[in-house]
Short mmCIF file of C-alpha atoms in Angstrom, two decimals:
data_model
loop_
_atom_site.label_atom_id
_atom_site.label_comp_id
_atom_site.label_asym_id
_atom_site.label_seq_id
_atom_site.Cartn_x
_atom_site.Cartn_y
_atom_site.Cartn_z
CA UNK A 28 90.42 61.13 114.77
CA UNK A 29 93.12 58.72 115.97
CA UNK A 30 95.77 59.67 117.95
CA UNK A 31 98.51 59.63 115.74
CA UNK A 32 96.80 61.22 113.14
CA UNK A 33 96.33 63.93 115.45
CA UNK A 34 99.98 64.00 116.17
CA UNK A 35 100.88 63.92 112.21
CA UNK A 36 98.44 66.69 111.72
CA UNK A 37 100.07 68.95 114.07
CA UNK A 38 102.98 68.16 112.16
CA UNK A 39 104.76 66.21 115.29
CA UNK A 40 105.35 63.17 113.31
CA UNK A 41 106.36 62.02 110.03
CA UNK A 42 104.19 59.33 108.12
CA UNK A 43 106.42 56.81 108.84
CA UNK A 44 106.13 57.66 112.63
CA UNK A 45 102.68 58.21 112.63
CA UNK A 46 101.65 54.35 111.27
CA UNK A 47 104.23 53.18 114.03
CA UNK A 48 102.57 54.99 116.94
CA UNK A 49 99.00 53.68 115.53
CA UNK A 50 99.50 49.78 116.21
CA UNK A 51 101.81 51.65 119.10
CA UNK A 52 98.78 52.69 121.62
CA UNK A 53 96.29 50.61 120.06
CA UNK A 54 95.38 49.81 123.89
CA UNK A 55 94.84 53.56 124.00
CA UNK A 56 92.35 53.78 121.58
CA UNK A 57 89.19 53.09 123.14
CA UNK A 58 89.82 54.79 126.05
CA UNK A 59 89.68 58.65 124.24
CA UNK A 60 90.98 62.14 125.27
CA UNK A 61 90.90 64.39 127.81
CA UNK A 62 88.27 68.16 127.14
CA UNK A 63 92.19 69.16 126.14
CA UNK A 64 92.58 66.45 123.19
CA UNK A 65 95.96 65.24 125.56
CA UNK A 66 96.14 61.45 125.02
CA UNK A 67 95.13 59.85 128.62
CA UNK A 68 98.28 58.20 129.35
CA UNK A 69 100.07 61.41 129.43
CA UNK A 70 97.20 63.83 130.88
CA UNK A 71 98.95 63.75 134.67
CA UNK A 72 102.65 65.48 134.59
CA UNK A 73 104.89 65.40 137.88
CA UNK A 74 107.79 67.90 137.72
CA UNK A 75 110.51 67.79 139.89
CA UNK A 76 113.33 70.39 139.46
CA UNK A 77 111.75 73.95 139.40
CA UNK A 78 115.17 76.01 138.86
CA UNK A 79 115.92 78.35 135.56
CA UNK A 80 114.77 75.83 133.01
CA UNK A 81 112.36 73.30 135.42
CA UNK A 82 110.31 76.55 136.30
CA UNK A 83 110.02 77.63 132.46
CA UNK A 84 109.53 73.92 131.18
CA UNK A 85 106.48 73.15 133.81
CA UNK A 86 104.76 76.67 133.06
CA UNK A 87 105.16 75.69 129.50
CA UNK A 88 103.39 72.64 130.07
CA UNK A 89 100.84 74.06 132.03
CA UNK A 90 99.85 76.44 129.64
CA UNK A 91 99.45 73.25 127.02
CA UNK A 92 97.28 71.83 128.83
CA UNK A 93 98.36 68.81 131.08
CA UNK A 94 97.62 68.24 134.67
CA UNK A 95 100.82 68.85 136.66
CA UNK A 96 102.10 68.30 140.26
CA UNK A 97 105.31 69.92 141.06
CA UNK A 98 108.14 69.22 143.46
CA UNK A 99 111.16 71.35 144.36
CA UNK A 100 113.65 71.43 148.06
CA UNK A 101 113.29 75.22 147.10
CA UNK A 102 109.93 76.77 149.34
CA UNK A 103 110.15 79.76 147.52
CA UNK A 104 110.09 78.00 144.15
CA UNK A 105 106.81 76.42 145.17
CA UNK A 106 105.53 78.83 146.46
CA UNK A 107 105.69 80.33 142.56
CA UNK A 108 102.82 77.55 141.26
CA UNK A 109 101.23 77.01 144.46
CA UNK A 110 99.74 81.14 144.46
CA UNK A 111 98.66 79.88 140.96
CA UNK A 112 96.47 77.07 141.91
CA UNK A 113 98.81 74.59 140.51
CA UNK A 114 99.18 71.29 143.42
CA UNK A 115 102.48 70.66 144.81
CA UNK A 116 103.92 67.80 147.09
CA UNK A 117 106.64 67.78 150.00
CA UNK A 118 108.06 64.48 148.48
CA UNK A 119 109.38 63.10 145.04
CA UNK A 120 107.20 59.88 146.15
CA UNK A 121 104.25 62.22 146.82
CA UNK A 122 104.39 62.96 142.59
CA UNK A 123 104.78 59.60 141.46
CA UNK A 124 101.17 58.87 143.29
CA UNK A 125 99.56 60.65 141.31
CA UNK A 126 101.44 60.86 138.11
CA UNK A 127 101.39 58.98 134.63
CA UNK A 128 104.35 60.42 133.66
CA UNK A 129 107.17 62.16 135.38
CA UNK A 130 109.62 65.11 134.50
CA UNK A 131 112.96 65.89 136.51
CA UNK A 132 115.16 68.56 136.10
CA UNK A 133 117.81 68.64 138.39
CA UNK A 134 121.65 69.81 138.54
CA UNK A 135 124.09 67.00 138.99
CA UNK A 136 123.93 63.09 138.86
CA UNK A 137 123.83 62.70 142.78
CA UNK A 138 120.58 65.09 142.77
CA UNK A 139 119.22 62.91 140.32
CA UNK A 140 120.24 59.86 142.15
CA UNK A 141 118.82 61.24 145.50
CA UNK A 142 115.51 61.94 144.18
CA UNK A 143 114.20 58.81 142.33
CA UNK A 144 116.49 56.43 144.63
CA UNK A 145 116.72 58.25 148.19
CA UNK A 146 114.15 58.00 151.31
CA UNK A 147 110.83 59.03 149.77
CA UNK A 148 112.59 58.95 146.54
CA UNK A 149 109.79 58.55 143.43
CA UNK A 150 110.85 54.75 143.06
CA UNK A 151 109.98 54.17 147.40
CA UNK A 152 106.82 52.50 146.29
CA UNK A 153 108.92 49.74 143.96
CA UNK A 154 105.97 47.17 143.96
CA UNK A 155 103.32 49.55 142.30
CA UNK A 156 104.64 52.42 140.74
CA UNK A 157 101.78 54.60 139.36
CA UNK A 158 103.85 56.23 136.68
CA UNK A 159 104.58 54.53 133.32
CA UNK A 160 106.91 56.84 131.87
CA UNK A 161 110.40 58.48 133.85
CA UNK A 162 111.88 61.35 131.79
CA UNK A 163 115.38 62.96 133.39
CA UNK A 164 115.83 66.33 131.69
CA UNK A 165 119.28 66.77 133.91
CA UNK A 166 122.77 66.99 132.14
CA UNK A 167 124.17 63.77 134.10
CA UNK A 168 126.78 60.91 133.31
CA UNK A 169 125.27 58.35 130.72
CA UNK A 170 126.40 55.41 133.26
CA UNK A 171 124.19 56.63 135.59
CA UNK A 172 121.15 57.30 133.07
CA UNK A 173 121.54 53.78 132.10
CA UNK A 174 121.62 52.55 135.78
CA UNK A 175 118.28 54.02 136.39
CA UNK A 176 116.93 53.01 133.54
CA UNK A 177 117.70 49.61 134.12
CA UNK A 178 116.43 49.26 137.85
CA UNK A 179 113.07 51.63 136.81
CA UNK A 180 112.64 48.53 134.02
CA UNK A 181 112.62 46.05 137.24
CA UNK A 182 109.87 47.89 139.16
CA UNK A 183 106.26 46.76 138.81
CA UNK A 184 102.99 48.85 137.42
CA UNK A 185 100.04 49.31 139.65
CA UNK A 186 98.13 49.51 136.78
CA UNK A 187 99.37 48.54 132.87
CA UNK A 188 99.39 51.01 130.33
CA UNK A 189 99.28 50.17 126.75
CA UNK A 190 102.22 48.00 125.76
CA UNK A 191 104.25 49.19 128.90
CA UNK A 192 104.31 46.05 131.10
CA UNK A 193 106.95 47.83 133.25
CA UNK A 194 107.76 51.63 133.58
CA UNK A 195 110.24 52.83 131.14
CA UNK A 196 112.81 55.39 131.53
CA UNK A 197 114.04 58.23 128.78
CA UNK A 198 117.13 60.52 129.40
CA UNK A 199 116.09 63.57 127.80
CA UNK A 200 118.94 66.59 128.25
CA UNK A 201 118.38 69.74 126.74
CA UNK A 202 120.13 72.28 124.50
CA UNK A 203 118.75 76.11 124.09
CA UNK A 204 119.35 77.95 127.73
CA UNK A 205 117.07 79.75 130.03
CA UNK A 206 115.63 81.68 126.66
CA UNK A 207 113.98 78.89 124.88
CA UNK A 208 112.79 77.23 127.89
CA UNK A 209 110.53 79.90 128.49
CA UNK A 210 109.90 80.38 124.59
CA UNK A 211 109.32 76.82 124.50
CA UNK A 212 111.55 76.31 121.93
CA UNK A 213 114.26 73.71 123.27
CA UNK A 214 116.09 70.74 121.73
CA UNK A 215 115.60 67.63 123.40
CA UNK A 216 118.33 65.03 123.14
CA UNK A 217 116.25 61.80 124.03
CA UNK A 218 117.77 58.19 124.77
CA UNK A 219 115.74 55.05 125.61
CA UNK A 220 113.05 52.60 123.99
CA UNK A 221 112.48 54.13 120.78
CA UNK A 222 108.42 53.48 121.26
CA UNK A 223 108.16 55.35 124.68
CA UNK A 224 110.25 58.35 122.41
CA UNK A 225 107.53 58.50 120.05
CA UNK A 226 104.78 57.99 122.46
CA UNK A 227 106.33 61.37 124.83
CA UNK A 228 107.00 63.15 121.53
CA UNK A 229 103.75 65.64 122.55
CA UNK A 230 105.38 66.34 126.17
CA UNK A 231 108.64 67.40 124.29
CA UNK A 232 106.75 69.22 121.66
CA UNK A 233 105.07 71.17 124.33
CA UNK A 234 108.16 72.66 125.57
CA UNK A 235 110.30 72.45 122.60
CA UNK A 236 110.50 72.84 119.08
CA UNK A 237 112.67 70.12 118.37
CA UNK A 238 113.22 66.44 119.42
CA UNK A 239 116.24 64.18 118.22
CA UNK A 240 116.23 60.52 118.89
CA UNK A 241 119.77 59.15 120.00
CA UNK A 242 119.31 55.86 120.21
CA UNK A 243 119.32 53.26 123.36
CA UNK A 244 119.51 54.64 127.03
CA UNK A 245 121.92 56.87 127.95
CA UNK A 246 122.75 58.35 124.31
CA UNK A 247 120.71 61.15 125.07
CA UNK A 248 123.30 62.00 127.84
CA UNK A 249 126.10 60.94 125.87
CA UNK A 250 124.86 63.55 123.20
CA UNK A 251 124.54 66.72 125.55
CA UNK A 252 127.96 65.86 127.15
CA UNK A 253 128.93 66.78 123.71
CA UNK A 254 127.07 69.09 123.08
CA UNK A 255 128.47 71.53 126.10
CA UNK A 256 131.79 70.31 125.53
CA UNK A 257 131.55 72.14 121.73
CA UNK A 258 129.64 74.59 122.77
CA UNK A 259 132.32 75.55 125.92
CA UNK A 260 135.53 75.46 123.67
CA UNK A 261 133.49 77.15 121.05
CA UNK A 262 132.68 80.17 123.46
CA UNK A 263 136.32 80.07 124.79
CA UNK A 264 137.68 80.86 121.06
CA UNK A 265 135.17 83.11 120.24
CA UNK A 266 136.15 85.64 123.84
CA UNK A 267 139.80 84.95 122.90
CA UNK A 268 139.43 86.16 119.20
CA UNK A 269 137.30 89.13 120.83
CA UNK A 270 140.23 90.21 123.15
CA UNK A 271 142.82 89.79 120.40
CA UNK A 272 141.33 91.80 118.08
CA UNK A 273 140.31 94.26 119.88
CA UNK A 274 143.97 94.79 121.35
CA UNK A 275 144.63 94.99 117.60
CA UNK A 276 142.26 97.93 117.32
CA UNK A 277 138.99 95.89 115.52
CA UNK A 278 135.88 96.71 117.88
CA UNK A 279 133.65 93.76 119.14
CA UNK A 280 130.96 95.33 116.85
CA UNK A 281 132.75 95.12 114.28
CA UNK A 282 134.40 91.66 114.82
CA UNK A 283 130.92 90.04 115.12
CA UNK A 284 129.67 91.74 111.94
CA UNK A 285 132.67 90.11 110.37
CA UNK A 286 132.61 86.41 112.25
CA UNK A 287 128.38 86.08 111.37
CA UNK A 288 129.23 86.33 107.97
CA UNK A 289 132.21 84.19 107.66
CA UNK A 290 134.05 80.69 108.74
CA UNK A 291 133.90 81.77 112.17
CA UNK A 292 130.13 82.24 112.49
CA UNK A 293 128.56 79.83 115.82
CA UNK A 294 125.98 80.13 118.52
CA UNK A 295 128.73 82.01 120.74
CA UNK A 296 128.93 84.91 118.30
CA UNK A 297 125.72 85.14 116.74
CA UNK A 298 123.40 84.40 119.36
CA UNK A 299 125.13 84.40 123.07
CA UNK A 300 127.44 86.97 122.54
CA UNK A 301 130.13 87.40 125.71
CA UNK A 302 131.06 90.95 124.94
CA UNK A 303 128.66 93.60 127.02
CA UNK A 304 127.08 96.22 124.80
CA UNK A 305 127.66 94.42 121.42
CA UNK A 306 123.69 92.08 121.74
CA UNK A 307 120.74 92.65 124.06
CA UNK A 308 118.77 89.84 126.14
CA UNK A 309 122.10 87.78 126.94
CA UNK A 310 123.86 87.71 130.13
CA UNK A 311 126.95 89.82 128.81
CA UNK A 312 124.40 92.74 128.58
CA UNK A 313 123.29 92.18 132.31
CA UNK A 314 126.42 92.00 134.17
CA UNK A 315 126.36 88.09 133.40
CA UNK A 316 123.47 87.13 135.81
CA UNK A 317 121.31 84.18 134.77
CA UNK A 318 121.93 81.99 132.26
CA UNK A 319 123.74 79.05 132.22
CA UNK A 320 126.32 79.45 135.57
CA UNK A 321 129.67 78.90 135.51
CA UNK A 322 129.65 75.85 138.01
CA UNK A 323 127.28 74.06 135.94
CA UNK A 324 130.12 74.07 132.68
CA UNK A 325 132.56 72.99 135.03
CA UNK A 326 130.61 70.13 136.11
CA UNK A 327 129.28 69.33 132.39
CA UNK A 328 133.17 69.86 131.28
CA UNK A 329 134.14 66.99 134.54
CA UNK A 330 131.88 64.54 133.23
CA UNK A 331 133.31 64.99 129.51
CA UNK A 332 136.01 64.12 130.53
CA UNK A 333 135.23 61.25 132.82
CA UNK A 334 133.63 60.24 129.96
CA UNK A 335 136.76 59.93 127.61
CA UNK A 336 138.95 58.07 130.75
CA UNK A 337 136.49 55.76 130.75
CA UNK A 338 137.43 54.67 126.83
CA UNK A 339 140.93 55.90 127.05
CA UNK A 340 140.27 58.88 124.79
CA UNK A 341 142.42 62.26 125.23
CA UNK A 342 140.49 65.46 125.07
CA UNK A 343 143.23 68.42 125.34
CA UNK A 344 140.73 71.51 124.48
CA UNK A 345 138.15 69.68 127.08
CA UNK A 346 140.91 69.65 129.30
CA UNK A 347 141.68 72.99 129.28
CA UNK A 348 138.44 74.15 129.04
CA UNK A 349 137.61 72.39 132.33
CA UNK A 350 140.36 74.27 133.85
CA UNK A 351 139.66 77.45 133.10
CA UNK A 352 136.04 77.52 134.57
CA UNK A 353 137.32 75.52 137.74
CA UNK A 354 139.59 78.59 137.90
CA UNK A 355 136.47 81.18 137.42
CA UNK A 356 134.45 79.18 139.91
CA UNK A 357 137.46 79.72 142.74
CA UNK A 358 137.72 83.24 141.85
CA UNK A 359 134.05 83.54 142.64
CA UNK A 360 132.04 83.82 139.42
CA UNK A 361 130.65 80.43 140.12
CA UNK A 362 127.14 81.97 139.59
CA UNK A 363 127.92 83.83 136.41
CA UNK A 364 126.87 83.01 133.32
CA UNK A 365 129.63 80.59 131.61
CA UNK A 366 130.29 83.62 129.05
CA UNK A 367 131.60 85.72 131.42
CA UNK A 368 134.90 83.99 130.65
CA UNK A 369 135.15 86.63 128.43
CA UNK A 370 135.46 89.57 131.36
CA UNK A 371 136.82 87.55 134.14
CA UNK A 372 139.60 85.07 132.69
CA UNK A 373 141.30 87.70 130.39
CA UNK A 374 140.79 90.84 133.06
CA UNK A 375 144.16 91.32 133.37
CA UNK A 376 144.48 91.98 129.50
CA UNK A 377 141.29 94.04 129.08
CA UNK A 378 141.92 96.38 132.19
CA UNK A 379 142.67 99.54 130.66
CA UNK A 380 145.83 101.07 131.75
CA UNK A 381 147.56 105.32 130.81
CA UNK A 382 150.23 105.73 128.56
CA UNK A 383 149.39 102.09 126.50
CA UNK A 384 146.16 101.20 125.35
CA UNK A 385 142.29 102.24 126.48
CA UNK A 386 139.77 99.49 126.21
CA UNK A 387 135.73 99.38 126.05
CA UNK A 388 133.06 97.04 125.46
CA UNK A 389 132.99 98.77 121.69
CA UNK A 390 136.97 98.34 120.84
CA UNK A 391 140.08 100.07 121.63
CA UNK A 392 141.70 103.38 120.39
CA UNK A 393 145.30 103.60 120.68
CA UNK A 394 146.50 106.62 123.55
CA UNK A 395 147.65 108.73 120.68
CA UNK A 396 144.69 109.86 118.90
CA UNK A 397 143.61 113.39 119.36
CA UNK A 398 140.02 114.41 120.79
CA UNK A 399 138.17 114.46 116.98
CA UNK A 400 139.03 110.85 116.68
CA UNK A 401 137.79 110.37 120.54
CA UNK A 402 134.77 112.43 119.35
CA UNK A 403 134.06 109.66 116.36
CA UNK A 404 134.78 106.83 118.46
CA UNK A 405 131.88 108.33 120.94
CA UNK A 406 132.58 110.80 123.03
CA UNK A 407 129.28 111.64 123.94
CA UNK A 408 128.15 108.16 124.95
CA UNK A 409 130.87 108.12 127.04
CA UNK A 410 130.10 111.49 129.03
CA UNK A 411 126.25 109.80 129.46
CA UNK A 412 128.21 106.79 130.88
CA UNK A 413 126.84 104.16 128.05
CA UNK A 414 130.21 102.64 127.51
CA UNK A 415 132.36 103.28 130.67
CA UNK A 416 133.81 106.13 132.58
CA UNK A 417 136.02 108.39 130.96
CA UNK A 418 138.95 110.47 133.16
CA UNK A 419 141.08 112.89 131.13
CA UNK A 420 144.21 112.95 132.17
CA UNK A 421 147.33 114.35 130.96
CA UNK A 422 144.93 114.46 127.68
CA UNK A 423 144.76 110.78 127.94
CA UNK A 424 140.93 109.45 128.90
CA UNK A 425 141.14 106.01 130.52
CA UNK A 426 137.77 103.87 130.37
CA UNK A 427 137.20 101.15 132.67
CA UNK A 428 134.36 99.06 130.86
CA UNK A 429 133.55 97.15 133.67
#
């Protein structure tokens, strides 16, 4: 069976796809599969970036089937495939020897920069590159994602593949979190020559669920800027609606009962909620560790809006939202998942003080109410310490949620 109607039958693409990517790696044709049924020109994988998603997005693709070499500045991280058999290299240039395709993952532009441009960097061997295909999985700049792309179009194959005379480049950002790269269920944003897209549609389809093509290089970049940008404001207005209403007596329970069946419904409420106690397996419900840190929106939110200056374009909400996780990052909840904005920016109206108002993760009751209401609300959870720690005093109990 030919390739693409492999592809087609494992419902990876459409008809119209599948008769392009036929006449596409015609060249490929005669030269058959690998005992795995992985097309040849994408059988050997080099991953460089091996941090919260890189680890998750290799293993993924190790468990598919392809033939990986990792690379990461992190021993430890390593040290994680190495005990499992899989090879690993000291040097970015190392992978690319043996590589048809590469993978990075990395945290800012200058990493990116540093590792396919810098000493030993994967394009050191300029003259005969082995790898046809470059994929950058990082959340950069578009500018710089075309840049690459353009200088990785000059370099030279040390052997042709297919209709690749030179390697190609893809920018291929992400969108899902930690949790669907290790359920392999991720939304790739991909930029570049439309025919290398279709040809690396398996790769993406072996860590994701869900590939959109943007267009020409550096779109894919352009489109997860974006992306973050939405999704930062977005979880800003949710954690401020949360605080409000629950100083207006609504629990957070209740609140995001009420916002995933209404106008209000997004990804912030329904699936990444900030507020501890109200959903399990996010960071809110484990003191905000993991996920996607702090630092990392308030770089994403910098290159939005270096973005706009460059086309003169005002972004007030990006603005602000920029702000306000620089100012989380100073205070020290760099590291924190981004939703902790919920605990940490509006502490000083959440902390629960006698004589006004008691807060918890499931609402606020007013001072006033006697001990039967206290009893609804869940007294008994709060004696076994699920909520917070309750002090009666001057029959007043106090809870500190956090």
């Amino acid at each position: 069976m030919a390739i693409a109607s492999r592809l087609r039958a494992r419902g990876v693409l459409s008809r119209c796809e599948s008769s392009n990517l036929r006449s596409l790696l015609w060249p490929f044709l005669n030269r058959g599969f690998s005992s795995s049924s992985i097309p040849f020109h994408l059988e050997r994988v080099g991953f460089i970036g091996l941090g919260n998603m890189g680890f998750h997005m290799a293993s993924n693709l190790i468990t598919a089937g392809y033939k990986i070499t990792v690379h990461d500045i992190n021993y430890d991280a390593l040290k994680k495939f190495s005990d499992k058999g899989i090879p690993t290299k000291e040097t970015p240039c190392e992978v690319a020897e043996s590589s048809d395709v590469i993978i990075t993952m990395l945290p800012s532009s200058s990493n990116v920069l540093d590792v396919y441009t810098g000493q030993n960097g994967l394009l050191h061997c300029r003259s005969h590159l082995s790898p046809w295909l470059f994929i950058d999985s990082s959340t950069i700049d578009p500018q710089t994602s075309r840049i690459l792309s353009t200088n990785i179009s000059k370099c030279l194959l040390k052997e042709k593949k297919g209709f690749a005379d030179n390697p190609l480049m893809l920018d291929a950002p992400v969108s899902g979190g930690v949790p669907a790269a290790e359920a392999g269920t991720l939304t790739f944003m991909v930029g570049g020559l439309e025919e290398a897209y279709l040809a690396a549609k398996p790769l993406f389809l072996s860590m994701g669920k869900q590939t959109i093509y943007c267009g020409s290089s550096g779109n894919g970049a352009a489109a997860k800027i974006c992306n973050n940008l939405a999704m930062a404001v977005s979880m800003l207005g949710v954690s401020e609606a949360f605080v409000l209403g629950q100083h207006l007596g609504i629990t957070a329970s209740t609140l995001t009962k009420i916002f995933n069946s209404s106008s209000a419904r997004c990804w912030s409420s329904d699936s990444y909620n900030p507020v501890p106690g109200v959903m399990e397996g996010v960071p809110s419900s484990r003191n905000y560790d993991g996920g996607f840190a702090s630092k990392l929106m308030a770089k994403d939110l910098t290159l939005a809006m270096t973005s706009a200056g460059e086309i003169g374009l005002k972004c007030p909400l990006t603005s602000e939202a920029r702000d306000i996780y620089m100012e989380l990052c100073a205070k020290g909840y760099d590291s924190k998942d981004f939703s902790c904005v919920f605990r940490h920016f509006y502490s000083a109206y959440l902390n629960a003080k006698v004589g006004t108002t008691c807060a918890c993760s499931d609402g606020i009751i007013p001072h006033h109410l006697d001990m039967s209401a206290w009893i609804d609300f869940g007294w008994s959870r709060l004696l076994t310490g699920k909520i917070g720690v309750g002090l009666k005093e001057m029959g007043i109990i106090v809870i500190n949620p956090f």
